[in-house]
XYZ file of C-alpha atoms in Angstrom:
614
model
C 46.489 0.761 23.884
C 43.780 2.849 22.336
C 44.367 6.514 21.520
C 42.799 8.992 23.817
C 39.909 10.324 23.703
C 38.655 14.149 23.820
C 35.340 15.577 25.038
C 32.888 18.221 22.970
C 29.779 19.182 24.324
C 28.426 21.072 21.069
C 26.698 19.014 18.258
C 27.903 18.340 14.855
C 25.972 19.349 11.644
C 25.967 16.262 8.356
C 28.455 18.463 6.401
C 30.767 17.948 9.352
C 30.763 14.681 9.568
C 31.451 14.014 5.830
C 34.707 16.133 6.781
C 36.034 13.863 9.445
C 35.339 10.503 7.437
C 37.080 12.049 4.688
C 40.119 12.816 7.610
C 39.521 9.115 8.498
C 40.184 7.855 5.463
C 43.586 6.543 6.575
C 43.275 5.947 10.010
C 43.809 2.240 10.581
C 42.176 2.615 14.191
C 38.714 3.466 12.413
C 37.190 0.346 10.450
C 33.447 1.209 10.335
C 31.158 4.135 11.058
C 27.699 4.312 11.553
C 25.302 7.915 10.940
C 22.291 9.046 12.029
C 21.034 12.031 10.979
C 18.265 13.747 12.129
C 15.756 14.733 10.130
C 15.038 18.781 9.629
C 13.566 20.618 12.559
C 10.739 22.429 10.201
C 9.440 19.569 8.991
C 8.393 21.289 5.658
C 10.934 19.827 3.460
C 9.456 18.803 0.120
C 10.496 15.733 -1.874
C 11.290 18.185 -4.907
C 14.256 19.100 -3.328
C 15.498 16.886 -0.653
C 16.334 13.492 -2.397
C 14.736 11.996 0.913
C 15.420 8.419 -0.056
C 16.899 5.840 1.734
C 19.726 5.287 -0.247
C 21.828 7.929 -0.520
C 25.446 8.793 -0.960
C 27.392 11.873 0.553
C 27.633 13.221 -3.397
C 23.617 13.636 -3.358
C 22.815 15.128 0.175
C 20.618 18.301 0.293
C 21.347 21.502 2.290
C 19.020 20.965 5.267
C 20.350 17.807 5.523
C 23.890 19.030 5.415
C 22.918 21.244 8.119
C 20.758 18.546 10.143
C 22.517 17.615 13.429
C 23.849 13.968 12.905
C 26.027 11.412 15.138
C 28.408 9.396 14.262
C 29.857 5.894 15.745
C 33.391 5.135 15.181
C 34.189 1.252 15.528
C 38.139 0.706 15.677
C 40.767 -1.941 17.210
C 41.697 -1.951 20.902
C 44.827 -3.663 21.114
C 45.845 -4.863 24.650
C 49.475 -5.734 25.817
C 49.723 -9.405 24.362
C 46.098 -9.726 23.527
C 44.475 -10.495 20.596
C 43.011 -6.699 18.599
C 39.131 -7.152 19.167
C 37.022 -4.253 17.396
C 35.907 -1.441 20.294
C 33.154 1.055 19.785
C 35.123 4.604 19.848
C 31.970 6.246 20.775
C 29.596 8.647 19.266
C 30.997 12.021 17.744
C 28.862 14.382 18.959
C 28.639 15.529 22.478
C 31.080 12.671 23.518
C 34.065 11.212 22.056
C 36.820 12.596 19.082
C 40.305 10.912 19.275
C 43.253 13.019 19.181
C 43.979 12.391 15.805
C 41.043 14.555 14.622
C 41.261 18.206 15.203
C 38.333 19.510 14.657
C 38.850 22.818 17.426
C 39.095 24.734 13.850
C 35.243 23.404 13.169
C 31.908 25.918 14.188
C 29.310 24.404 15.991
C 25.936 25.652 15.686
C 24.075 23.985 15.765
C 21.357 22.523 18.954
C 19.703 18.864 19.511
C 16.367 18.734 17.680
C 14.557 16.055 19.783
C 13.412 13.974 16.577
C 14.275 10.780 16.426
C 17.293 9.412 13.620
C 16.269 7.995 10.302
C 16.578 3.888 11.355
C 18.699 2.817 7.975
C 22.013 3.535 7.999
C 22.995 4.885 4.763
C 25.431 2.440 2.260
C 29.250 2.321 2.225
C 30.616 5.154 -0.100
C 32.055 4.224 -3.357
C 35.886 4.834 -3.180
C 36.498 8.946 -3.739
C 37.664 10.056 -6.993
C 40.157 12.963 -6.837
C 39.014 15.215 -9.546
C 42.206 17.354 -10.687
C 40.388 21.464 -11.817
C 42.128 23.535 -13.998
C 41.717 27.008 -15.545
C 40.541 26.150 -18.910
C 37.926 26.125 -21.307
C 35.954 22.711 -22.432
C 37.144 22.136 -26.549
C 34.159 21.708 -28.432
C 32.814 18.639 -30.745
C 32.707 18.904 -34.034
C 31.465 15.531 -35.122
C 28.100 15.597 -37.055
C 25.115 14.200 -35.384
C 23.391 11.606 -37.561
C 20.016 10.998 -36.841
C 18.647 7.376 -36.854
C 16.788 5.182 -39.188
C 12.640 5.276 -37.829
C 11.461 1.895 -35.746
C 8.462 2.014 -38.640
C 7.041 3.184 -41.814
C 4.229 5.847 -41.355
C 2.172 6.022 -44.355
C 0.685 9.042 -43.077
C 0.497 12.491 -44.870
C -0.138 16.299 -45.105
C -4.069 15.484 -46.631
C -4.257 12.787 -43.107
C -7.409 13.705 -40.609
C -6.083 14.114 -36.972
C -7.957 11.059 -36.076
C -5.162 8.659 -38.460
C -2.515 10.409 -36.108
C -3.935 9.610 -33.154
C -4.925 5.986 -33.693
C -1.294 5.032 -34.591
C -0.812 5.694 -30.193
C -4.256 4.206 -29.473
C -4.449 1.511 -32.232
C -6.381 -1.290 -32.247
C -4.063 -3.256 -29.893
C -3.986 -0.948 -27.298
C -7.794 -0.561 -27.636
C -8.715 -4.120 -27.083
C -6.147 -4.616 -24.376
C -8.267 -1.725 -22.571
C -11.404 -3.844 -23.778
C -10.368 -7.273 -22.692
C -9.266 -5.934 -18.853
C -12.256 -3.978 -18.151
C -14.623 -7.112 -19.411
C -12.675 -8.942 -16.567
C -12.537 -6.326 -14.162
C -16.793 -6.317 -14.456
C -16.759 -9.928 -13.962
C -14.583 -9.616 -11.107
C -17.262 -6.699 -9.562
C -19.868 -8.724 -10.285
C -21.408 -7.707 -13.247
C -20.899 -10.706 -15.900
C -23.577 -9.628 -18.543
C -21.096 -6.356 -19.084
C -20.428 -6.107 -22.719
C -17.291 -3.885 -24.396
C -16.310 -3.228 -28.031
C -13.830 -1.301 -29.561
C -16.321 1.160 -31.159
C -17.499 1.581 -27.322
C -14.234 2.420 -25.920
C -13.010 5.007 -28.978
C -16.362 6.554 -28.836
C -15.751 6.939 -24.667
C -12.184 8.126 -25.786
C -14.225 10.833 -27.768
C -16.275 12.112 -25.495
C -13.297 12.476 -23.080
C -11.183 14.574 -25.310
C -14.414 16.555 -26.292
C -14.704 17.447 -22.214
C -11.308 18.702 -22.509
C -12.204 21.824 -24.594
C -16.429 22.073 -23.715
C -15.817 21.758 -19.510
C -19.123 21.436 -18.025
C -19.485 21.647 -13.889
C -20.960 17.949 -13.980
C -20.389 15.363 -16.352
C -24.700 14.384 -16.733
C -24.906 17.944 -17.859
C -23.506 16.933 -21.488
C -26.797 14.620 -21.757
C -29.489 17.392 -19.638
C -32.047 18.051 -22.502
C -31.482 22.033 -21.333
C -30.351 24.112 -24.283
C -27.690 25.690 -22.088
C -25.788 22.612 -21.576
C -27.167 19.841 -24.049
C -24.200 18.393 -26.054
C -25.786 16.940 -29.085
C -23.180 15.075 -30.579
C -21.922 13.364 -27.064
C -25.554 12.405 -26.895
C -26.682 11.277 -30.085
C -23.190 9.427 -29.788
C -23.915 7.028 -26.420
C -26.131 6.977 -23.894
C -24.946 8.431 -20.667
C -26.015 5.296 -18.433
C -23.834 3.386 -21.079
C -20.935 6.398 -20.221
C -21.025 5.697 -16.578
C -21.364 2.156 -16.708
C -17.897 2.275 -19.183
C -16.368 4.868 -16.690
C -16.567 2.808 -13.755
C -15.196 -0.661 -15.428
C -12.207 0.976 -17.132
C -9.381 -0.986 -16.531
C -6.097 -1.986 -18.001
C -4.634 -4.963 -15.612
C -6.121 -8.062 -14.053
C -6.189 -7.450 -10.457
C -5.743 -10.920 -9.719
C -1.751 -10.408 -11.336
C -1.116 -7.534 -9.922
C 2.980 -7.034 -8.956
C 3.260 -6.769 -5.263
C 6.357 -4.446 -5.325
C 4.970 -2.403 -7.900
C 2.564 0.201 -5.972
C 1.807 1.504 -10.108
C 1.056 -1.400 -11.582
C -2.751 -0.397 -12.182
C -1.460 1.644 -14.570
C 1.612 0.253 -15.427
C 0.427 -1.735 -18.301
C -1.067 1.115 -20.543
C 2.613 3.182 -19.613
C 4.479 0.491 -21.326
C 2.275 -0.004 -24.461
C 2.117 3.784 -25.207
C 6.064 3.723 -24.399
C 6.567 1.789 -27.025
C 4.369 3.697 -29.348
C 6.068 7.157 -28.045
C 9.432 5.688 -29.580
C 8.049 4.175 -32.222
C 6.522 6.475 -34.108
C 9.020 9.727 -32.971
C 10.679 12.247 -35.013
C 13.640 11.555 -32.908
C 16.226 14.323 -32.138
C 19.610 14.632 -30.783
C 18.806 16.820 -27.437
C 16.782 15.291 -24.678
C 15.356 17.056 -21.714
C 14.291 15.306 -18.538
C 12.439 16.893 -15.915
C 9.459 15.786 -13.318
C 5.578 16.504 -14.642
C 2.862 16.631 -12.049
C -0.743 15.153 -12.824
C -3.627 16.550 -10.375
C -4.804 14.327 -7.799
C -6.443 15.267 -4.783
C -7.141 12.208 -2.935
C -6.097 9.986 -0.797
C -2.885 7.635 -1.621
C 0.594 6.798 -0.743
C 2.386 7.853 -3.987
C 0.434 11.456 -3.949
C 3.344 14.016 -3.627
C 3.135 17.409 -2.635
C 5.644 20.031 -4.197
C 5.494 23.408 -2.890
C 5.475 26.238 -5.836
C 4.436 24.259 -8.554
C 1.885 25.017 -10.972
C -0.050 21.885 -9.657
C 1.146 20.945 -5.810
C -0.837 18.063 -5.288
C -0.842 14.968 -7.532
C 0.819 12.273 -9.055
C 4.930 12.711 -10.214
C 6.291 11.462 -13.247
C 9.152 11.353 -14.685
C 9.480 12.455 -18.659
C 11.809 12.226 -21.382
C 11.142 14.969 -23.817
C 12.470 16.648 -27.099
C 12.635 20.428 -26.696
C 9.089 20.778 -28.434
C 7.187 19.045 -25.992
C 7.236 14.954 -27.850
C 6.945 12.795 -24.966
C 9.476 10.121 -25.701
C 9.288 8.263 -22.472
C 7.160 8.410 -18.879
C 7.546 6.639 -16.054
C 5.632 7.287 -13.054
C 7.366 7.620 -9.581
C 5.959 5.647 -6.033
C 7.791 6.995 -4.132
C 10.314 5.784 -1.283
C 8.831 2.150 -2.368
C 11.579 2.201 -5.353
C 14.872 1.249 -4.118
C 18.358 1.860 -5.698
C 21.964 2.091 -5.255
C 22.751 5.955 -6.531
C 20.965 9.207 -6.158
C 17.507 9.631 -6.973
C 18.093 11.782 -9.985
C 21.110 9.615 -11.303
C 18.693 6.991 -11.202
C 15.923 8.691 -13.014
C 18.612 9.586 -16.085
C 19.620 6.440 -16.146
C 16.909 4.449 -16.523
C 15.070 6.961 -19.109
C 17.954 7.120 -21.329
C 18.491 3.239 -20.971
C 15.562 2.490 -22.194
C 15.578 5.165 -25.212
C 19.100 3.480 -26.333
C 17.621 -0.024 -26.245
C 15.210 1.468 -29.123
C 17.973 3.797 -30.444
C 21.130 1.842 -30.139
C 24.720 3.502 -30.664
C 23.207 6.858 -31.321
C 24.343 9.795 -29.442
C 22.480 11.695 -27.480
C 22.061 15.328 -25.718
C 20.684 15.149 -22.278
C 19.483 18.605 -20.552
C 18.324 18.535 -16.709
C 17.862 20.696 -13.628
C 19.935 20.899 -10.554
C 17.656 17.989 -8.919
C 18.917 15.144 -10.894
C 22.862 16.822 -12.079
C 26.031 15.815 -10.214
C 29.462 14.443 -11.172
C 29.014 11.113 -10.839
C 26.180 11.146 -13.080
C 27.675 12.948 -16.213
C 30.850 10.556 -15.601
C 28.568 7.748 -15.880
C 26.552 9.038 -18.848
C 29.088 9.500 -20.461
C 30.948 6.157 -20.663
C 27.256 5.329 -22.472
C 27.869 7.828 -24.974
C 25.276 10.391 -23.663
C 26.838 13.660 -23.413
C 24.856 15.480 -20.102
C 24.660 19.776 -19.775
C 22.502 20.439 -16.462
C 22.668 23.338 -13.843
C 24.033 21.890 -10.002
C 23.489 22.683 -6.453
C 27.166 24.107 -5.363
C 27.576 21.354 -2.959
C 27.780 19.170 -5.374
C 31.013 20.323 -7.556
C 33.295 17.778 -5.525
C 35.036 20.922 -4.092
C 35.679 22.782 -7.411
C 37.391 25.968 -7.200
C 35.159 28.633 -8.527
C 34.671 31.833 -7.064
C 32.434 31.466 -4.220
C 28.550 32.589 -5.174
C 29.042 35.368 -2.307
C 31.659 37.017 -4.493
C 30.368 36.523 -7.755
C 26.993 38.754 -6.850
C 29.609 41.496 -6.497
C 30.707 41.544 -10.025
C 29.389 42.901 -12.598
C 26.393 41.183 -14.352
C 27.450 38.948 -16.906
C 30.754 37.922 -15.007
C 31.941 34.243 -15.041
C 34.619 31.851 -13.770
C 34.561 28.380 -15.310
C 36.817 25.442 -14.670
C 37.805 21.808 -16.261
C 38.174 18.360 -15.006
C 41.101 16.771 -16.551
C 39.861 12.933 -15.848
C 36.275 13.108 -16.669
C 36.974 16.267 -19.530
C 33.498 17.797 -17.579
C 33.443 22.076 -17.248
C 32.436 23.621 -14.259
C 31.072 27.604 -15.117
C 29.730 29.889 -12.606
C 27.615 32.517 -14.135
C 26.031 36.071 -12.503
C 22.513 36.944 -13.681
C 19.876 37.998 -11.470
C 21.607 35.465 -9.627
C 24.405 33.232 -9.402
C 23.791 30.245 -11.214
C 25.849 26.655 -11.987
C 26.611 24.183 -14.911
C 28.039 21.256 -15.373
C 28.547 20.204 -18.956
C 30.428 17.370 -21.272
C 29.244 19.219 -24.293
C 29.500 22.726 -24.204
C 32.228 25.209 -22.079
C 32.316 29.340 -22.224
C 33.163 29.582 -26.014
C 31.899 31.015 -27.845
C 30.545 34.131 -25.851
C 26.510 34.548 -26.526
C 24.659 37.529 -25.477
C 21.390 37.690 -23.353
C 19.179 40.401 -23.331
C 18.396 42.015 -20.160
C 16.716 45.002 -18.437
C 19.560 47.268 -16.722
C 17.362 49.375 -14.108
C 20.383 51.719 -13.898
C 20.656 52.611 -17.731
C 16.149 52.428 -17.848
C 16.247 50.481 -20.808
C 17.653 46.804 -22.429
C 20.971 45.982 -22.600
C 23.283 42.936 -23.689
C 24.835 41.104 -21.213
C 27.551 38.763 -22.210
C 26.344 34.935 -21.425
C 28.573 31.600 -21.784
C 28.033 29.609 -24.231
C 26.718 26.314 -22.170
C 24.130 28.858 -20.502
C 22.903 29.374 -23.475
C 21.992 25.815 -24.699
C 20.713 24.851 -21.219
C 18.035 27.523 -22.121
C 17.561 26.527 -25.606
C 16.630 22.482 -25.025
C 15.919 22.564 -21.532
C 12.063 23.256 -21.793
C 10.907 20.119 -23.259
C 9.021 18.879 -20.393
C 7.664 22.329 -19.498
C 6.830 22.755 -23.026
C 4.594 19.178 -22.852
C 3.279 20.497 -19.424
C 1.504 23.640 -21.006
C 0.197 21.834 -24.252
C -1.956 19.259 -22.174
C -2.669 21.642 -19.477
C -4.788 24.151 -22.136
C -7.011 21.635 -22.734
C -6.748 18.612 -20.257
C -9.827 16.440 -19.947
C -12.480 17.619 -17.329
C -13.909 14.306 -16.481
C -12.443 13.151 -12.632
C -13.295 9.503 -11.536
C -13.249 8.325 -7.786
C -10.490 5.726 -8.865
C -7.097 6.794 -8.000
C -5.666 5.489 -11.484
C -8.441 7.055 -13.529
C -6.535 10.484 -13.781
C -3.233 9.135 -14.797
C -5.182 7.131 -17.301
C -6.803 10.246 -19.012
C -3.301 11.863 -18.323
C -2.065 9.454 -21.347
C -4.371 9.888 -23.330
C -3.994 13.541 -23.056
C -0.035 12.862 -23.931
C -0.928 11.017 -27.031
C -2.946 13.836 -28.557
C -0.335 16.408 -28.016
C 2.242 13.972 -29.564
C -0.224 12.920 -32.239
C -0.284 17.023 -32.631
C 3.544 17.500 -33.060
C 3.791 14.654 -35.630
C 0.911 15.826 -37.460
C 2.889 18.860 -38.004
C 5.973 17.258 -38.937
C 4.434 16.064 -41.247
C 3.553 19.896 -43.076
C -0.240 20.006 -41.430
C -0.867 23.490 -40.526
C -3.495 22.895 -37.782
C -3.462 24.827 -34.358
C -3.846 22.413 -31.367
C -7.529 23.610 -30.633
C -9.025 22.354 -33.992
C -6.748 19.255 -33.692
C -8.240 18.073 -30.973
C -11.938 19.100 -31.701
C -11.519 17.382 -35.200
C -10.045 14.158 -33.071
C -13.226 14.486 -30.586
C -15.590 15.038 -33.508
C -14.519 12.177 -35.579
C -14.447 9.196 -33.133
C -17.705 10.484 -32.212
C -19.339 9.967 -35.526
C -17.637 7.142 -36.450
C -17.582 5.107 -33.360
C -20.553 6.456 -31.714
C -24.233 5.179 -31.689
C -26.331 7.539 -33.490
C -30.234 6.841 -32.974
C -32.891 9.484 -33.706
C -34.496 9.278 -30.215
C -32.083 8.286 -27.227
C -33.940 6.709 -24.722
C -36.661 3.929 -24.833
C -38.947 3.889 -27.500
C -42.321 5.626 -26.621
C -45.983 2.777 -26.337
C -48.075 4.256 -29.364
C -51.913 3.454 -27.302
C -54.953 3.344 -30.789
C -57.081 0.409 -32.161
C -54.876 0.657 -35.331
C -53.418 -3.113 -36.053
C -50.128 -2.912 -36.508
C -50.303 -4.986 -40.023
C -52.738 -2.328 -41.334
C -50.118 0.817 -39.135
C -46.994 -0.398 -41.168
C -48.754 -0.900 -44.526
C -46.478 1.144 -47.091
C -49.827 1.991 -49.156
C -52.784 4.388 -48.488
C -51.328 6.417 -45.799
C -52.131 10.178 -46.986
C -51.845 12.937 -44.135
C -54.866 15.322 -44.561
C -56.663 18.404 -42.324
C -59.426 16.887 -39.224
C -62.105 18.853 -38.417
C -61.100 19.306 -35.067
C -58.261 20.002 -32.802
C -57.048 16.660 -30.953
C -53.673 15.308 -29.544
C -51.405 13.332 -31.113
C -51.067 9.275 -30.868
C -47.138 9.708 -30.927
C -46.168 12.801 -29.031
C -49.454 13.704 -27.225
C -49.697 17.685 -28.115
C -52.499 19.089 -30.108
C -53.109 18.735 -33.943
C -55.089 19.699 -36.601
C -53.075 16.951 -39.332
C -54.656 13.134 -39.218
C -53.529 10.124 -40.881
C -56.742 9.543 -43.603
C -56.170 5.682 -43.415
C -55.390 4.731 -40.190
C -57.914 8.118 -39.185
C -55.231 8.810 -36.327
C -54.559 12.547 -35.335
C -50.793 12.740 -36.044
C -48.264 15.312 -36.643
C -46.468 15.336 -39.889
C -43.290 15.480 -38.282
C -44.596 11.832 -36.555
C -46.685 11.036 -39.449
C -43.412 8.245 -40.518
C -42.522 7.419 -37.514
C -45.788 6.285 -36.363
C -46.010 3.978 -39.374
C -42.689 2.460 -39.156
C-alpha cells in the first residue's frame, strides 16, 4: 500500500524544497521529482546576480530564487496486494500532498502564491552530494616557487621602439587583410562591387579612430568642417571623409553567407579569436589571473544587450575577461546570453573555459585565479584544482555547502577585524569569514588566515586611522583581484567616440581599444616611460602619416577658365611673376591681385603662381 498522505495549505519557498530532496535521499518510495519554481514577484532581478540560466544546479541558486515559491512532484511506487509496483504520482508538495515520512511541521512558511507562471524546463538531475567534513584549522601554505614560462614568440622590440611597432604586433598585417578581404565581400554582397580596400586604407581608418578617442567631437563630419573650431588637419589631409564613411559602413570581419547559426556572436567572433591569439602570444605572462565581467556601451536594440543595475555602464554588451592584475587582457570572450547552454553554473563555466584555453597556450604551468562571489563556489575550486589552478574568490553564504562559520548576524557584533575560518579535509579548501564594514566570505586553495596582515581603516569612535587586523587570503583577494577593473578604466579614459548604427561596430572598436592598452603595458615592460595619453596620440599620429593620403588640396581639383594653351601654361621656362597695372582676380582662386604671370600675362597670386603652371 502507499504511505499516507498529509495536507498543508501554506506554500513552500526553493530553499525548502532542496531540504526535503536532501531528506529523500533514501526513501525508496520517491524515484523522481520534478520543480517548478516561480520566477521573482519584482521582476527586477538582473542577470549580474541571478545566474538565470536554464541549467542550473541546487549549488548555484540565487537568494530570490531560494526564496521564490516552487512545487514539487514526487513520483514513487504504489504497490498493490499481489500486483505488479507501477510508478504513482505522490502529488505536488505545496498546498497538497507530504507523506508521513517527511516532517516538515518544524519548517516556516511564508511565503504567498505569486500568480506567474513556472519556468517550463525542469532543471537537470543533481550530481551525487559530496559530504564535505569542516574542521577548525588553518589552510598550510605553499612554498613551491612559481616558474614562469618560456614566451609563444620572440619580440624584437625595444626601449628606442615607436608605439606604433607595439601596436602592429596585435593588428599585424594578417589581421589587417582579414578585415580587408571580408569587408571587400561584404560590399559586394550590398551591392557595391567597384568598392576597393587596402591595407594602408584600413590602418589609416584605424588612425583616425584612435585619434577620436582623445579629440571627441559632437559629430564625426566635424573632423573634416573647414571651421577653425573643429577642423582636424591631419584626419583630413589623411583621407577624405566620403572615403571614411564609405569604409565605416563596409567594415566587416565574417562572410555573412558562413555565418554559425548557434553562434548569436559570430559577427564578431572572428576578430575575438585572432586578437586571442595575439593577447597570449605576445604576453608578459604572470602567475595570478583575475576574471571578472566588462561591459561595452550599447544602446540599441538586440537580444544579447544586458542590463546590470549599478554599473558604471548599465546598458551594453557583457564580456567575459581574463586579466593580469595590471589590466593585460589575456583572453575575452563575449557572452549571448541564455543562447549558450551548459551543464554547471554559469560562473563555473566562465572559469573554466577562460583558463582552458590559457593552459592550451601555457601548458603544465600553474596558475592563480582571483574572482568575485558571481562565479566562486565549491564545486568550482574542487574542479580547478584537479587542473592545477589554485582558485581564491569571495562567495555568497549559501553557497559554503553548510560550513560552520559563525553566522554573518553574529559576526557584525564583534569587533571589527574579527574572523572565524574553517578547512575542508577532502578538497584541502578554507572557508574565512571576515568583519569589515561588513561581513564578507572567501573561499581559497591558496591562501588561509596566516599570516595576520593589517588594513588601514577610519575608526569614527577614536576620529582618526587605525589598524585593523585582516587575514591573510583577504588580503591577496585585494591585491590581484582588480585586473579587469584595472583594464576597464584604461580604455574607458580614452575610448573611441565614433558610434556606428551596426550592432557589432562597438564591440569592434572595443578591441581595438583593448589592443592599445595592451600594446601600452608591453611597451612599458619593455623600460618605455610613456604615459598612456601620448601613447596613444603618437599611435594615432603615426598611422596617420604613414598610411594616410596626404594631397595639398582635398577635394576635386578646381577648372582653371584663360586662353593660355596648356603646352605654353606648363612650359618650365619664361614664367617670371611681376606687378600689373591694375587690380584684377585671380585665374586660380578668383580673389583680387596686383601679381601677374609676365608670360602667360595671367593675374595670379604668388602663392598660385606654381600651381597654376603645373
Amino acid at each position: 500500500m502507499s504511505s499516507p498522505k498529509k495536507k498543508w495549505n501554506t506554500w513552500l519557498t526553493t530553499n525548502e524544497i532542496v531540504d526535503i530532496i536532501n531528506d529523500l535521499a533514501s526513501d525508496d518510495e520517491a524515484t523522481a521529482a520534478d520543480i517548478y519554481i516561480d520566477p521573482p514577484g519584482d521582476g527586477l532581478l538582473s542577470d549580474s546576480d541571478s545566474g538565470d540560466e536554464r541549467n542550473v544546479s541546487f549549488e548555484n541558486l540565487s537568494r530570490g530564487q531560494l526564496l521564490a515559491p516552487a512545487e514539487l512532484t514526487l513520483h514513487g511506487k504504489n504497490v498493490s496486494d499481489g500486483s505488479e509496483s507501477e510508478e504513482e504520482a505522490l502529488g505536488p508538495i505545496t498546498s497538497r500532498t507530504v507523506t508521513d515520512s517527511q516532517s516538515l511541521s518544524n519548517r516556516r512558511r511564508s511565503r504567498s502564491l505569486i500568480d506567474n507562471p513556472p519556468f517550463p524546463p525542469p532543471p537537470p538531475p543533481r550530481s551525487p552530494k559530496v559530504v564535505r567534513k569542516w574542521v577548525k584549522r588553518d589552510l598550510s601554505q605553499l612554498h613551491d616557487e612559481w616558474i614562469a614560462p618560456l614566451p609563444r614568440s620572440v619580440i624584437t622590440l625595444s626601449e628606442a621602439s615607436e608605439p606604433v611597432d607595439f601596436f602592429e604586433l596585435f593588428f599585424s598585417h594578417e589581421v589587417i587583410m582579414h578585415i580587408v578581404r571580408h569587408s571587400v565581400i561584404y560590399a559586394v554582397q550590398k551591392g557595391n562591387p567597384g568598392f576597393t580596400l587596402s591595407d594602408n586604407d584600413i590602418y589609416c581608418f584605424i588612425g583616425i579612430l584612435i585619434l577620436t578617442g582623445y579629440s571627441p567631437l559632437p559629430r564625426r563630419r566635424m573632423y573634416w568642417e573647414s571651421n577653425e573650431d573643429t577642423h582636424n588637419i591631419l584626419v583630413a589631409k589623411s583621407m577624405r571623409r566620403n572615403r571614411f564613411e564609405e569604409i565605416l559602413r563596409h567594415f566587416h570581419v565574417v562572410d555573412n553567407i558562413n555565418l554559425c547559426p548557434n553562434d548569436k556572436m559570430a559577427k564578431v567572433r572572428p576578430l575575438f579569436d585572432l586578437l586571442n591569439k595575439k593577447f597570449l602570444q605576445y604576453a608578459v605572462i604572470e602567475k595570478n589571473i583575475s576574471i571578472d565581467e566588462s561591459m561595452i556601451p550599447y544602446y540599441g536594440r538586440h537580444g544579447c544587450k544586458q542590463h546590470i543595475r549599478g554599473k558604471p555602464i548599465r546598458y551594453g554588451f557583457k564580456t567575459w575577461i581574463a586579466a593580469v592584475p595590471l589590466g593585460y587582457c589575456l583572453y575575452a570572450d563575449p557572452y549571448q546570453g541564455r543562447y549558450e547552454t551548459f551543464s554547471t553554473g554559469l560562473g563555473q563555466y566562465v572559469v573554466q573555459k577562460l583558463m582552458t584555453e590559457i593552459q592550451n597556450v601555457y601548458k603544465e604551468t600553474r596558475f592563480s585565479v582571483f574572482c568575485d562571489n558571481f562565479f566562486t563556489g565549491l564545486p568550482l575550486i574542487t574542479a580547478m584544482k584537479e587542473k592545477n589552478i589554485l582558485v581564491t574568490g569571495t562567495v555568497r553564504s549559501n553557497r559554503t555547502d553548510k560550513c560552520p562559520l559563525k553566522d554573518e548576524k553574529l559576526c557584525k557584533k564583534e569587533q571589527r577585524g574579527y574572523h572565524d575560518s574553517r578547512l575542508n579535509l577532502n578538497s584541502g579548501i578554507c572557508a574565512v569569514r571576515w568583519n569589515d564594514n561588513s561581513v564578507v566570505t572567501l573561499l581559497s586553495s591558496e591562501y588561509g588566515v596566516e599570516p595576520i596582515q593589517t588594513a588601514r581603516r577610519y575608526s569614527a569612535a577614536q576620529k582618526q586611522r587605525v589598524n585593523v587586523p585582516q587575514p591573510n587570503v583577504v588580503h591577496q583577494y585585494n591585491r590581484f583581484m582588480g585586473g579587469v577593473d584595472r583594464l576597464d578604466a584604461n580604455i574607458g579614459t580614452y575610448r573611441i567616440a565614433i558610434r556606428g548604427k551596426k550592432w557589432y561596430i562597438p564591440l569592434l572598436f572595443w578591441l581595438i581599444d583593448v589592443a592599445v592598452n595592451n600594446a601600452t603595458l608591453l611597451a612599458r615592460n619593455f623600460s618605455k616611460d610613456i604615459d598612456t595619453l601620448e601613447f596613444r596620440r603618437s599611435i594615432a599620429r603615426t598611422l596617420l602619416q604613414k598610411y594616410g593620403n596626404d594631397k595639398q588640396h582635398p577635394g576635386p581639383s578646381k577648372r582653371v577658365s584663360t586662353n593660355v594653351p596648356t603646352s605654353v601654361r606648363k612650359h618650365n621656362a619664361e614664367h617670371m611673376i611681376g606687378r600689373a597695372p591694375s587690380r584684377l582676380r585671380c585665374a586660380y582662386c578668383k580673389s583680387l591681385t596686383v601679381t601677374f604671370c609676365q608670360k602667360c600675362k595671367v593675374n595670379l597670386h604668388s602663392k598660385c603662381f606654381s600651381v597654376f603652371h603645373s
